[in-house]
Amino acid sequence: MNITKVLTGKEGEKLFLLGNEAAVRGTVEAGVSVASTYPGTPSSEIGDVLSKLAKDAGMYFEFSTNEKVALEVSAAAASSGLRSFTFMKHVGLNVAADSFMSVVYEGVNGGMIILSADDPSIFSSQNEQDNRHYSRIAGIPTVEPSNPQEIKDMMKYGYELSEEFQIPVLMRTTTRVSHMRGVVELETPNTDKKTGYFKKDPKRFVPVPANAREMHRILVEKMEKIEDVASNSPFNRIFNKGSKIGVITSGSAFNYAIDVIEKNELPVNILKIGFSYPFPEKLVYDFIKDLNNVVVIEEVDPIMEKDVLAVIGKYGLKTKVHGKLDETLPMIFEYTPDIVLDGMRKVIDFNLKEKQSYEPDIPLPVRPPTLCPGCPHRAAYYTVKKAVEELDLDAIYPNDIGCYTLGIESPYEMADYLLAMGSSVGTSCGFSKSTDQSIVSFIGDSTFFHAGIPPLINAVHNKDKFVLVILDNRTTAMTGGQPHPGLPVDGMGETAPEISIEKIVKAVGVEFLEVINPVSVDISKEIFKKALQFDGVAVVISKYPCMLTKKAASNQLLMNVDPEKCDKCLNCVKDLTCPAIYVAEDGSVDIDSMFCKGCSVCMQICPKKAIGAKRLS
Amino acid sequence: MKPYNIYICGVGGQGIIKTSIVIGEAAMKSDMGVVMSEVHGMAQRGGVVSTELKIGDSKSPIIEKSNANLLIAFEPMEALRAISKASKDTYVVVNTSPIMPFNITESEVPYPQIPDILDELKSKVKGVFALDAEKAAKDAGHILSLNMVMLGGATAVSGFPIDKEAVLKSMRANLPQKSIPINMKAYEKGFEFVSSN
């Protein structure tokens, strides 16, 4: 399928869409005018598709500097009467949380959807926080789709709800829904484009204490009314089999529950919750009041389960509740059909027609992800490590979020402390005040723009001493290569002013600043040594494009090993661990021409000068 | 329709997600239900990649333990890593050219011998079609057509629910126009191999 189909597909047409692609179709059918994000797995593909289609859709789209800015861009658009969409990974909502709280108090004029893509089981994140808690902290209506079709349909529904009650709506997806592909039947695009106009109303839009108190009162009133809407929503559906046992479930967990129930022909009533906050209390009461047992199947925290218990307590029901709290189901990580099956068997006794299952007999080596062949981060890590060794320093390495976090792996082992986006710099300030160890911290270019600048100001102002290596590979690599403010192109592919990292660092007042080409090993090493000996904040910008970008792929060199000269010291194999270099079965070292990107770092570090380069024609 | 479950696994960069989309769209165009799960992100940097496809009536794209009808392994060791999805009723199409983990020189567990991998697979599942897809792809004209060799093999397996013509149509709709001749050749090599074994 050509991705433009997401925009051009006609009513009634069926497409095989990723959840994230279906979200984009939702913006098209809902007539969204402004969309903004900071890329983060598992939500990144929404931005990738929007950056291709927004212009033709008559929409404005941007990759903002961080999630807080993204949310603010969309909040302003919605307060000006336009439909807006901001989306981020779950931890991105932490970054945006300050403004998120206020936009819910203030409300909106045009519809606004905030999509949070949670990551149960932590495929590509630092935690598996359950952002349904944010629904409760902020008081925001929340929908939880189970598949791509629902993502699209709930987008349309969400905008109508948002405008009716003048309140933003939170859409909570999980990795398995965002990265699920399914058949999506399209409806008509909404092509009515509006021009925004901001009508001043400080009582509504400026939360000074006197106004904020009134805003909170209004918010509570709105949410009471919306509870009725949730209880009657078409996205909260009952599948009634006249049983005394019921299941209440949402999101991905619904898919597992219904498959297990149908496959095993279990006599169980199901309440599928799609509109999950405000918790549809009346509907839940009606569903459970005559049941003996109810199983709550949800990922990750026992949130609905506690809400169900509250309903039972409030109305004095006798229904027994099963879920995470009584260990019917596991407390953490994502579910699978097998996990749900095990849970159901603890509540209902039924026979299984299961086949014998296998585990591998032969022990298998692990296959961890690694930096790509020719990745400039590898060269930077190798060189910093050598510089530290040659100066005989005891160094610690605060690290940050991006591909370069893979520096945690052997043999580099150069990720010692990490909290969140931008924490490499902030924590270096703290280490500088707490220990006499040398500190070298690493941050990527996109992450520097996202959250690295305020702590760098902090470092200079508070006279800290550490080396900050800004790994500038000219893209947001980990999430698939999105642009950032340091590039001459914006989220819609237009040329844009390039913000210079170098000038920012200088403007902050950093006195030691060098820009290196990391694949020049010896020169880089000498610069790192100087930086390590500098008494203050030293910044080294390691600038070289990511190997996955087109610019880098045009390198015309190919490395090869001269078996006559190679004494099999394995320096290249063990210290560099480039996936292109390997030991053949006869013990000789060789370079796989399919993987080699010709960065020439191995050639520079070979003590026997046994690695050569040839130019590709 | 009772779900027909396909588990596809291998290493990042082998074209696994694209292959899965080709199958999924072919199923949709053949008026079958289809759901698929794919994982993006950090695993793509040389790590294990897998997708799960359920064709027929299923809401969840995750295949239950021992419930795969077909296992398509783009890398031999990864076939074994996925064995919990298989049963004595599963067919396996496996590429016999290994990709070594980058840290294998330092690993305490060696890369298993290919014949041992194939023997274990054969002892556990209904049928194993082991082919050197890397060689077949190169013979077809480009190493990157390896995924179409595997797709061709998969479509020829007994019980595969989608017509060959529908799969080929979906392939043409999903791959760059100029790569089609090589990919067609690659597909036929895979298809031939499994049909004749």
PDB file of N, CA and C in Angstrom, chain A residues 1 14-16 18 45 124 176 179-183 255-256 258-259 263 337-338 355-356 358-370 372 403 406 477-478 548 573-574 583 594, chain B residues 11 21 24-25 28 34-38 40 42 45 47 58-60 62 64-67 75 77-78 80-81 83-84 86-87 89 99 101-103 105-106 109-110 116 120 124 143 173-174:
ATOM      1  N   MET A   1       0.827  -1.200   0.000  1.00  0.00           N
ATOM      2  CA  MET A   1       0.000   0.000   0.000  1.00  0.00           C
ATOM      3  C   MET A   1       0.862   1.251   0.000  1.00  0.00           C
ATOM      4  N   LYS A  14     -11.235  -0.286   2.219  1.00  0.00           N
ATOM      5  CA  LYS A  14     -10.589  -0.947   3.354  1.00  0.00           C
ATOM      6  C   LYS A  14      -9.073  -0.906   3.178  1.00  0.00           C
ATOM      7  N   LEU A  15      -8.371  -0.502   4.230  1.00  0.00           N
ATOM      8  CA  LEU A  15      -6.904  -0.494   4.190  1.00  0.00           C
ATOM      9  C   LEU A  15      -6.372  -1.337   5.342  1.00  0.00           C
ATOM     10  N   PHE A  16      -5.182  -1.914   5.129  1.00  0.00           N
ATOM     11  CA  PHE A  16      -4.525  -2.724   6.164  1.00  0.00           C
ATOM     12  C   PHE A  16      -3.562  -1.791   6.898  1.00  0.00           C
ATOM     13  N   LEU A  18      -1.540   0.120  10.196  1.00  0.00           N
ATOM     14  CA  LEU A  18      -0.936   0.119  11.524  1.00  0.00           C
ATOM     15  C   LEU A  18      -1.789   1.041  12.408  1.00  0.00           C
ATOM     16  N   GLU A  45       5.426   6.524  14.409  1.00  0.00           N
ATOM     17  CA  GLU A  45       4.967   6.445  13.012  1.00  0.00           C
ATOM     18  C   GLU A  45       3.838   7.420  12.714  1.00  0.00           C
ATOM     19  N   SER A 124      10.701  -0.441  24.507  1.00  0.00           N
ATOM     20  CA  SER A 124      11.592   0.610  24.012  1.00  0.00           C
ATOM     21  C   SER A 124      11.444   1.872  24.868  1.00  0.00           C
ATOM     22  N   ARG A 176       1.019  -2.647  21.717  1.00  0.00           N
ATOM     23  CA  ARG A 176       0.350  -3.682  20.923  1.00  0.00           C
ATOM     24  C   ARG A 176      -0.829  -3.154  20.121  1.00  0.00           C
ATOM     25  N   HIS A 179       1.111  -0.608  17.395  1.00  0.00           N
ATOM     26  CA  HIS A 179       1.888  -1.396  16.438  1.00  0.00           C
ATOM     27  C   HIS A 179       1.150  -2.656  16.007  1.00  0.00           C
ATOM     28  N   MET A 180      -0.166  -2.589  16.105  1.00  0.00           N
ATOM     29  CA  MET A 180      -0.984  -3.673  15.558  1.00  0.00           C
ATOM     30  C   MET A 180      -1.458  -3.215  14.188  1.00  0.00           C
ATOM     31  N   ARG A 181      -1.528  -4.153  13.269  1.00  0.00           N
ATOM     32  CA  ARG A 181      -2.054  -3.836  11.951  1.00  0.00           C
ATOM     33  C   ARG A 181      -3.386  -4.558  11.790  1.00  0.00           C
ATOM     34  N   GLY A 182      -4.348  -3.905  11.195  1.00  0.00           N
ATOM     35  CA  GLY A 182      -5.637  -4.543  10.996  1.00  0.00           C
ATOM     36  C   GLY A 182      -6.381  -3.857   9.868  1.00  0.00           C
ATOM     37  N   VAL A 183      -7.525  -4.436   9.524  1.00  0.00           N
ATOM     38  CA  VAL A 183      -8.323  -3.887   8.434  1.00  0.00           C
ATOM     39  C   VAL A 183      -9.115  -2.685   8.971  1.00  0.00           C
ATOM     40  N   ASN A 255      -8.788  -7.883  23.419  1.00  0.00           N
ATOM     41  CA  ASN A 255      -8.550  -8.814  22.306  1.00  0.00           C
ATOM     42  C   ASN A 255      -8.213 -10.208  22.820  1.00  0.00           C
ATOM     43  N   TYR A 256      -7.353 -10.254  23.850  1.00  0.00           N
ATOM     44  CA  TYR A 256      -6.958 -11.563  24.389  1.00  0.00           C
ATOM     45  C   TYR A 256      -8.156 -12.221  25.066  1.00  0.00           C
ATOM     46  N   ILE A 258     -11.468 -11.829  24.629  1.00  0.00           N
ATOM     47  CA  ILE A 258     -12.563 -12.333  23.777  1.00  0.00           C
ATOM     48  C   ILE A 258     -12.103 -13.554  22.975  1.00  0.00           C
ATOM     49  N   ASP A 259     -10.834 -13.561  22.540  1.00  0.00           N
ATOM     50  CA  ASP A 259     -10.335 -14.741  21.815  1.00  0.00           C
ATOM     51  C   ASP A 259     -10.330 -15.978  22.708  1.00  0.00           C
ATOM     52  N   LYS A 263     -12.762 -19.050  21.834  1.00  0.00           N
ATOM     53  CA  LYS A 263     -12.080 -20.287  21.450  1.00  0.00           C
ATOM     54  C   LYS A 263     -12.473 -21.441  22.382  1.00  0.00           C
ATOM     55  N   PRO A 337      -2.533 -13.855  25.203  1.00  0.00           N
ATOM     56  CA  PRO A 337      -3.679 -14.771  25.316  1.00  0.00           C
ATOM     57  C   PRO A 337      -3.406 -15.876  26.332  1.00  0.00           C
ATOM     58  N   ASP A 338      -2.161 -16.361  26.401  1.00  0.00           N
ATOM     59  CA  ASP A 338      -1.842 -17.446  27.339  1.00  0.00           C
ATOM     60  C   ASP A 338      -1.988 -16.998  28.789  1.00  0.00           C
ATOM     61  N   LYS A 355      -2.116 -28.435  22.878  1.00  0.00           N
ATOM     62  CA  LYS A 355      -1.082 -29.281  22.305  1.00  0.00           C
ATOM     63  C   LYS A 355       0.164 -29.208  23.181  1.00  0.00           C
ATOM     64  N   GLN A 356       1.025 -30.209  23.005  1.00  0.00           N
ATOM     65  CA  GLN A 356       2.288 -30.184  23.740  1.00  0.00           C
ATOM     66  C   GLN A 356       3.086 -28.957  23.285  1.00  0.00           C
ATOM     67  N   TYR A 358       6.674 -26.575  23.332  1.00  0.00           N
ATOM     68  CA  TYR A 358       8.114 -26.838  23.320  1.00  0.00           C
ATOM     69  C   TYR A 358       8.925 -25.660  23.838  1.00  0.00           C
ATOM     70  N   GLU A 359      10.107 -25.970  24.312  1.00  0.00           N
ATOM     71  CA  GLU A 359      11.159 -24.974  24.532  1.00  0.00           C
ATOM     72  C   GLU A 359      12.378 -25.499  23.776  1.00  0.00           C
ATOM     73  N   PRO A 360      13.306 -24.631  23.350  1.00  0.00           N
ATOM     74  CA  PRO A 360      14.478 -25.134  22.623  1.00  0.00           C
ATOM     75  C   PRO A 360      15.327 -26.053  23.513  1.00  0.00           C
ATOM     76  N   ASP A 361      15.802 -27.173  22.948  1.00  0.00           N
ATOM     77  CA  ASP A 361      16.702 -28.063  23.693  1.00  0.00           C
ATOM     78  C   ASP A 361      18.129 -27.527  23.670  1.00  0.00           C
ATOM     79  N   ILE A 362      18.518 -26.993  22.514  1.00  0.00           N
ATOM     80  CA  ILE A 362      19.884 -26.469  22.369  1.00  0.00           C
ATOM     81  C   ILE A 362      19.938 -25.079  23.010  1.00  0.00           C
ATOM     82  N   PRO A 363      20.953 -24.816  23.850  1.00  0.00           N
ATOM     83  CA  PRO A 363      21.063 -23.456  24.397  1.00  0.00           C
ATOM     84  C   PRO A 363      21.362 -22.450  23.282  1.00  0.00           C
ATOM     85  N   LEU A 364      20.697 -21.318  23.311  1.00  0.00           N
ATOM     86  CA  LEU A 364      20.854 -20.335  22.235  1.00  0.00           C
ATOM     87  C   LEU A 364      21.562 -19.083  22.745  1.00  0.00           C
ATOM     88  N   PRO A 365      22.553 -18.609  22.021  1.00  0.00           N
ATOM     89  CA  PRO A 365      23.168 -17.334  22.415  1.00  0.00           C
ATOM     90  C   PRO A 365      22.176 -16.186  22.244  1.00  0.00           C
ATOM     91  N   VAL A 366      22.309 -15.155  23.071  1.00  0.00           N
ATOM     92  CA  VAL A 366      21.400 -14.016  22.937  1.00  0.00           C
ATOM     93  C   VAL A 366      21.801 -13.183  21.728  1.00  0.00           C
ATOM     94  N   ARG A 367      20.859 -12.367  21.275  1.00  0.00           N
ATOM     95  CA  ARG A 367      21.148 -11.500  20.129  1.00  0.00           C
ATOM     96  C   ARG A 367      20.745 -10.074  20.517  1.00  0.00           C
ATOM     97  N   PRO A 368      21.583  -9.409  21.312  1.00  0.00           N
ATOM     98  CA  PRO A 368      21.196  -8.074  21.758  1.00  0.00           C
ATOM     99  C   PRO A 368      21.301  -7.071  20.618  1.00  0.00           C
ATOM    100  N   PRO A 369      20.499  -6.004  20.665  1.00  0.00           N
ATOM    101  CA  PRO A 369      20.674  -4.952  19.657  1.00  0.00           C
ATOM    102  C   PRO A 369      22.037  -4.281  19.857  1.00  0.00           C
ATOM    103  N   THR A 370      22.565  -3.700  18.816  1.00  0.00           N
ATOM    104  CA  THR A 370      23.875  -3.059  18.917  1.00  0.00           C
ATOM    105  C   THR A 370      23.923  -1.852  17.998  1.00  0.00           C
ATOM    106  N   CYS A 372      24.904   0.206  14.868  1.00  0.00           N
ATOM    107  CA  CYS A 372      25.054  -0.270  13.481  1.00  0.00           C
ATOM    108  C   CYS A 372      26.522  -0.233  13.038  1.00  0.00           C
ATOM    109  N   CYS A 403      19.877   6.035  20.522  1.00  0.00           N
ATOM    110  CA  CYS A 403      20.626   4.839  20.118  1.00  0.00           C
ATOM    111  C   CYS A 403      21.858   4.653  20.985  1.00  0.00           C
ATOM    112  N   LEU A 406      22.931   2.340  23.837  1.00  0.00           N
ATOM    113  CA  LEU A 406      23.534   1.018  23.606  1.00  0.00           C
ATOM    114  C   LEU A 406      25.002   0.996  24.015  1.00  0.00           C
ATOM    115  N   ALA A 477      17.698   9.524  15.611  1.00  0.00           N
ATOM    116  CA  ALA A 477      17.943   8.226  14.981  1.00  0.00           C
ATOM    117  C   ALA A 477      17.097   7.096  15.561  1.00  0.00           C
ATOM    118  N   MET A 478      17.030   7.018  16.868  1.00  0.00           N
ATOM    119  CA  MET A 478      16.410   5.857  17.515  1.00  0.00           C
ATOM    120  C   MET A 478      14.960   5.651  17.076  1.00  0.00           C
ATOM    121  N   LEU A 548      22.321   5.477   8.916  1.00  0.00           N
ATOM    122  CA  LEU A 548      21.047   5.128   8.288  1.00  0.00           C
ATOM    123  C   LEU A 548      20.493   6.280   7.448  1.00  0.00           C
ATOM    124  N   VAL A 573      38.061  -6.739  16.814  1.00  0.00           N
ATOM    125  CA  VAL A 573      36.892  -7.567  17.108  1.00  0.00           C
ATOM    126  C   VAL A 573      36.377  -7.292  18.517  1.00  0.00           C
ATOM    127  N   LYS A 574      37.327  -7.216  19.474  1.00  0.00           N
ATOM    128  CA  LYS A 574      36.910  -7.137  20.882  1.00  0.00           C
ATOM    129  C   LYS A 574      36.695  -5.710  21.379  1.00  0.00           C
ATOM    130  N   VAL A 583      35.322 -13.143  13.160  1.00  0.00           N
ATOM    131  CA  VAL A 583      36.358 -14.167  13.114  1.00  0.00           C
ATOM    132  C   VAL A 583      35.791 -15.353  12.332  1.00  0.00           C
ATOM    133  N   MET A 594      29.089  -6.809   2.994  1.00  0.00           N
ATOM    134  CA  MET A 594      27.680  -6.405   2.971  1.00  0.00           C
ATOM    135  C   MET A 594      27.349  -5.420   4.076  1.00  0.00           C
TER     136      MET A 594
ATOM    137  N   VAL B  11      16.166 -11.348  11.922  1.00  0.00           N
ATOM    138  CA  VAL B  11      17.024 -10.310  12.489  1.00  0.00           C
ATOM    139  C   VAL B  11      16.655  -8.984  11.828  1.00  0.00           C
ATOM    140  N   ILE B  21       3.409  -7.509   5.780  1.00  0.00           N
ATOM    141  CA  ILE B  21       2.389  -6.614   5.222  1.00  0.00           C
ATOM    142  C   ILE B  21       1.873  -7.170   3.890  1.00  0.00           C
ATOM    143  N   GLY B  24      -0.517  -9.849   4.788  1.00  0.00           N
ATOM    144  CA  GLY B  24      -1.719  -9.286   5.415  1.00  0.00           C
ATOM    145  C   GLY B  24      -2.635  -8.623   4.405  1.00  0.00           C
ATOM    146  N   GLU B  25      -2.054  -7.822   3.510  1.00  0.00           N
ATOM    147  CA  GLU B  25      -2.890  -7.150   2.508  1.00  0.00           C
ATOM    148  C   GLU B  25      -3.510  -8.149   1.544  1.00  0.00           C
ATOM    149  N   MET B  28      -6.485  -9.525   3.257  1.00  0.00           N
ATOM    150  CA  MET B  28      -7.587  -8.550   3.267  1.00  0.00           C
ATOM    151  C   MET B  28      -8.281  -8.485   1.907  1.00  0.00           C
ATOM    152  N   VAL B  34      -7.937 -10.281   9.089  1.00  0.00           N
ATOM    153  CA  VAL B  34      -6.502 -10.399   9.364  1.00  0.00           C
ATOM    154  C   VAL B  34      -6.071  -9.358  10.387  1.00  0.00           C
ATOM    155  N   VAL B  35      -5.274  -9.813  11.348  1.00  0.00           N
ATOM    156  CA  VAL B  35      -4.641  -8.908  12.313  1.00  0.00           C
ATOM    157  C   VAL B  35      -3.169  -9.279  12.412  1.00  0.00           C
ATOM    158  N   MET B  36      -2.367  -8.279  12.721  1.00  0.00           N
ATOM    159  CA  MET B  36      -0.917  -8.510  12.722  1.00  0.00           C
ATOM    160  C   MET B  36      -0.277  -7.686  13.824  1.00  0.00           C
ATOM    161  N   SER B  37       0.760  -8.239  14.424  1.00  0.00           N
ATOM    162  CA  SER B  37       1.510  -7.487  15.442  1.00  0.00           C
ATOM    163  C   SER B  37       2.940  -7.343  14.981  1.00  0.00           C
ATOM    164  N   GLU B  38       3.496  -6.154  15.124  1.00  0.00           N
ATOM    165  CA  GLU B  38       4.888  -5.942  14.777  1.00  0.00           C
ATOM    166  C   GLU B  38       5.536  -5.116  15.869  1.00  0.00           C
ATOM    167  N   HIS B  40       8.553  -2.367  16.708  1.00  0.00           N
ATOM    168  CA  HIS B  40       9.532  -1.422  16.164  1.00  0.00           C
ATOM    169  C   HIS B  40      10.452  -0.988  17.299  1.00  0.00           C
ATOM    170  N   MET B  42      14.026  -0.272  19.413  1.00  0.00           N
ATOM    171  CA  MET B  42      15.426  -0.586  19.664  1.00  0.00           C
ATOM    172  C   MET B  42      15.845  -1.938  19.095  1.00  0.00           C
ATOM    173  N   ARG B  45      18.020  -2.553  15.822  1.00  0.00           N
ATOM    174  CA  ARG B  45      19.466  -2.372  15.683  1.00  0.00           C
ATOM    175  C   ARG B  45      20.181  -3.719  15.799  1.00  0.00           C
ATOM    176  N   GLY B  47      18.926  -6.608  16.467  1.00  0.00           N
ATOM    177  CA  GLY B  47      18.324  -7.552  17.409  1.00  0.00           C
ATOM    178  C   GLY B  47      17.310  -8.458  16.726  1.00  0.00           C
ATOM    179  N   SER B  58     -10.130 -13.493  14.340  1.00  0.00           N
ATOM    180  CA  SER B  58      -9.393 -13.313  15.581  1.00  0.00           C
ATOM    181  C   SER B  58      -9.308 -11.833  15.881  1.00  0.00           C
ATOM    182  N   LYS B  59      -9.441 -11.486  17.139  1.00  0.00           N
ATOM    183  CA  LYS B  59      -9.310 -10.084  17.516  1.00  0.00           C
ATOM    184  C   LYS B  59      -7.864  -9.767  17.877  1.00  0.00           C
ATOM    185  N   SER B  60      -7.185 -10.733  18.515  1.00  0.00           N
ATOM    186  CA  SER B  60      -5.838 -10.476  19.002  1.00  0.00           C
ATOM    187  C   SER B  60      -4.811 -10.959  17.994  1.00  0.00           C
ATOM    188  N   ILE B  62      -1.790 -11.743  18.727  1.00  0.00           N
ATOM    189  CA  ILE B  62      -0.741 -12.520  19.405  1.00  0.00           C
ATOM    190  C   ILE B  62      -1.098 -14.008  19.348  1.00  0.00           C
ATOM    191  N   GLU B  64      -1.136 -17.776  20.410  1.00  0.00           N
ATOM    192  CA  GLU B  64      -0.991 -18.523  21.649  1.00  0.00           C
ATOM    193  C   GLU B  64       0.141 -19.533  21.514  1.00  0.00           C
ATOM    194  N   LYS B  65       0.706 -19.904  22.666  1.00  0.00           N
ATOM    195  CA  LYS B  65       1.746 -20.915  22.727  1.00  0.00           C
ATOM    196  C   LYS B  65       1.325 -22.144  21.907  1.00  0.00           C
ATOM    197  N   SER B  66       2.239 -22.687  21.122  1.00  0.00           N
ATOM    198  CA  SER B  66       2.054 -23.883  20.289  1.00  0.00           C
ATOM    199  C   SER B  66       0.889 -23.788  19.295  1.00  0.00           C
ATOM    200  N   ASN B  67       0.506 -22.583  18.916  1.00  0.00           N
ATOM    201  CA  ASN B  67      -0.630 -22.419  18.006  1.00  0.00           C
ATOM    202  C   ASN B  67      -0.290 -21.844  16.637  1.00  0.00           C
ATOM    203  N   GLU B  75      16.164 -16.722   9.719  1.00  0.00           N
ATOM    204  CA  GLU B  75      17.496 -17.014  10.260  1.00  0.00           C
ATOM    205  C   GLU B  75      17.367 -18.302  11.053  1.00  0.00           C
ATOM    206  N   MET B  77      18.844 -19.940  13.691  1.00  0.00           N
ATOM    207  CA  MET B  77      18.761 -19.997  15.152  1.00  0.00           C
ATOM    208  C   MET B  77      17.460 -19.372  15.654  1.00  0.00           C
ATOM    209  N   GLU B  78      16.979 -18.346  14.937  1.00  0.00           N
ATOM    210  CA  GLU B  78      15.752 -17.681  15.381  1.00  0.00           C
ATOM    211  C   GLU B  78      14.536 -18.597  15.243  1.00  0.00           C
ATOM    212  N   LEU B  80      14.544 -21.680  16.128  1.00  0.00           N
ATOM    213  CA  LEU B  80      14.531 -22.433  17.381  1.00  0.00           C
ATOM    214  C   LEU B  80      14.076 -21.563  18.553  1.00  0.00           C
ATOM    215  N   ARG B  81      14.481 -20.291  18.515  1.00  0.00           N
ATOM    216  CA  ARG B  81      14.080 -19.382  19.590  1.00  0.00           C
ATOM    217  C   ARG B  81      12.544 -19.233  19.617  1.00  0.00           C
ATOM    218  N   ILE B  83      10.378 -21.600  18.969  1.00  0.00           N
ATOM    219  CA  ILE B  83       9.765 -22.939  18.953  1.00  0.00           C
ATOM    220  C   ILE B  83       8.545 -23.043  19.877  1.00  0.00           C
ATOM    221  N   SER B  84       8.467 -22.168  20.888  1.00  0.00           N
ATOM    222  CA  SER B  84       7.315 -22.254  21.798  1.00  0.00           C
ATOM    223  C   SER B  84       6.004 -21.925  21.069  1.00  0.00           C
ATOM    224  N   ALA B  86       5.328 -23.158  18.186  1.00  0.00           N
ATOM    225  CA  ALA B  86       5.076 -24.282  17.279  1.00  0.00           C
ATOM    226  C   ALA B  86       4.565 -25.515  18.024  1.00  0.00           C
ATOM    227  N   SER B  87       4.033 -26.469  17.223  1.00  0.00           N
ATOM    228  CA  SER B  87       3.594 -27.751  17.778  1.00  0.00           C
ATOM    229  C   SER B  87       3.857 -28.825  16.739  1.00  0.00           C
ATOM    230  N   ASP B  89       1.916 -29.897  14.763  1.00  0.00           N
ATOM    231  CA  ASP B  89       1.116 -29.608  13.567  1.00  0.00           C
ATOM    232  C   ASP B  89       1.649 -28.436  12.748  1.00  0.00           C
ATOM    233  N   ILE B  99      23.056 -15.600  10.632  1.00  0.00           N
ATOM    234  CA  ILE B  99      23.623 -14.276  10.922  1.00  0.00           C
ATOM    235  C   ILE B  99      24.129 -14.347  12.354  1.00  0.00           C
ATOM    236  N   PRO B 101      25.289 -13.312  15.967  1.00  0.00           N
ATOM    237  CA  PRO B 101      25.141 -12.158  16.863  1.00  0.00           C
ATOM    238  C   PRO B 101      26.489 -11.423  16.928  1.00  0.00           C
ATOM    239  N   PHE B 102      26.457 -10.075  17.044  1.00  0.00           N
ATOM    240  CA  PHE B 102      27.708  -9.311  16.969  1.00  0.00           C
ATOM    241  C   PHE B 102      28.677  -9.683  18.074  1.00  0.00           C
ATOM    242  N   ASN B 103      28.140 -10.185  19.184  1.00  0.00           N
ATOM    243  CA  ASN B 103      28.998 -10.458  20.348  1.00  0.00           C
ATOM    244  C   ASN B 103      29.333 -11.934  20.488  1.00  0.00           C
ATOM    245  N   THR B 105      31.776 -13.808  19.548  1.00  0.00           N
ATOM    246  CA  THR B 105      33.141 -14.167  19.971  1.00  0.00           C
ATOM    247  C   THR B 105      33.268 -14.151  21.494  1.00  0.00           C
ATOM    248  N   GLU B 106      32.482 -13.305  22.145  1.00  0.00           N
ATOM    249  CA  GLU B 106      32.557 -13.179  23.603  1.00  0.00           C
ATOM    250  C   GLU B 106      31.508 -14.048  24.303  1.00  0.00           C
ATOM    251  N   VAL B 109      27.769 -19.091  25.221  1.00  0.00           N
ATOM    252  CA  VAL B 109      26.999 -20.079  24.460  1.00  0.00           C
ATOM    253  C   VAL B 109      27.363 -19.914  22.984  1.00  0.00           C
ATOM    254  N   PRO B 110      27.892 -20.962  22.342  1.00  0.00           N
ATOM    255  CA  PRO B 110      28.265 -20.813  20.927  1.00  0.00           C
ATOM    256  C   PRO B 110      27.025 -20.806  20.036  1.00  0.00           C
ATOM    257  N   ASP B 116      22.203 -29.409  13.656  1.00  0.00           N
ATOM    258  CA  ASP B 116      21.562 -29.662  14.950  1.00  0.00           C
ATOM    259  C   ASP B 116      20.245 -28.887  15.064  1.00  0.00           C
ATOM    260  N   GLU B 120      16.578 -30.681  15.390  1.00  0.00           N
ATOM    261  CA  GLU B 120      15.637 -30.413  16.486  1.00  0.00           C
ATOM    262  C   GLU B 120      14.284 -29.959  15.936  1.00  0.00           C
ATOM    263  N   LYS B 124      10.360 -31.964  16.124  1.00  0.00           N
ATOM    264  CA  LYS B 124       9.251 -31.367  16.883  1.00  0.00           C
ATOM    265  C   LYS B 124       8.040 -30.981  16.043  1.00  0.00           C
ATOM    266  N   ILE B 143      20.665  -9.709  -2.893  1.00  0.00           N
ATOM    267  CA  ILE B 143      20.534 -10.278  -1.546  1.00  0.00           C
ATOM    268  C   ILE B 143      19.268  -9.789  -0.837  1.00  0.00           C
ATOM    269  N   ALA B 173       2.109  -4.548  -5.317  1.00  0.00           N
ATOM    270  CA  ALA B 173       1.572  -3.283  -4.796  1.00  0.00           C
ATOM    271  C   ALA B 173       2.434  -2.708  -3.672  1.00  0.00           C
ATOM    272  N   ASN B 174       3.288  -3.542  -3.098  1.00  0.00           N
ATOM    273  CA  ASN B 174       4.027  -3.100  -1.912  1.00  0.00           C
ATOM    274  C   ASN B 174       5.525  -2.914  -2.114  1.00  0.00           C
TER     275      ASN B 174
END
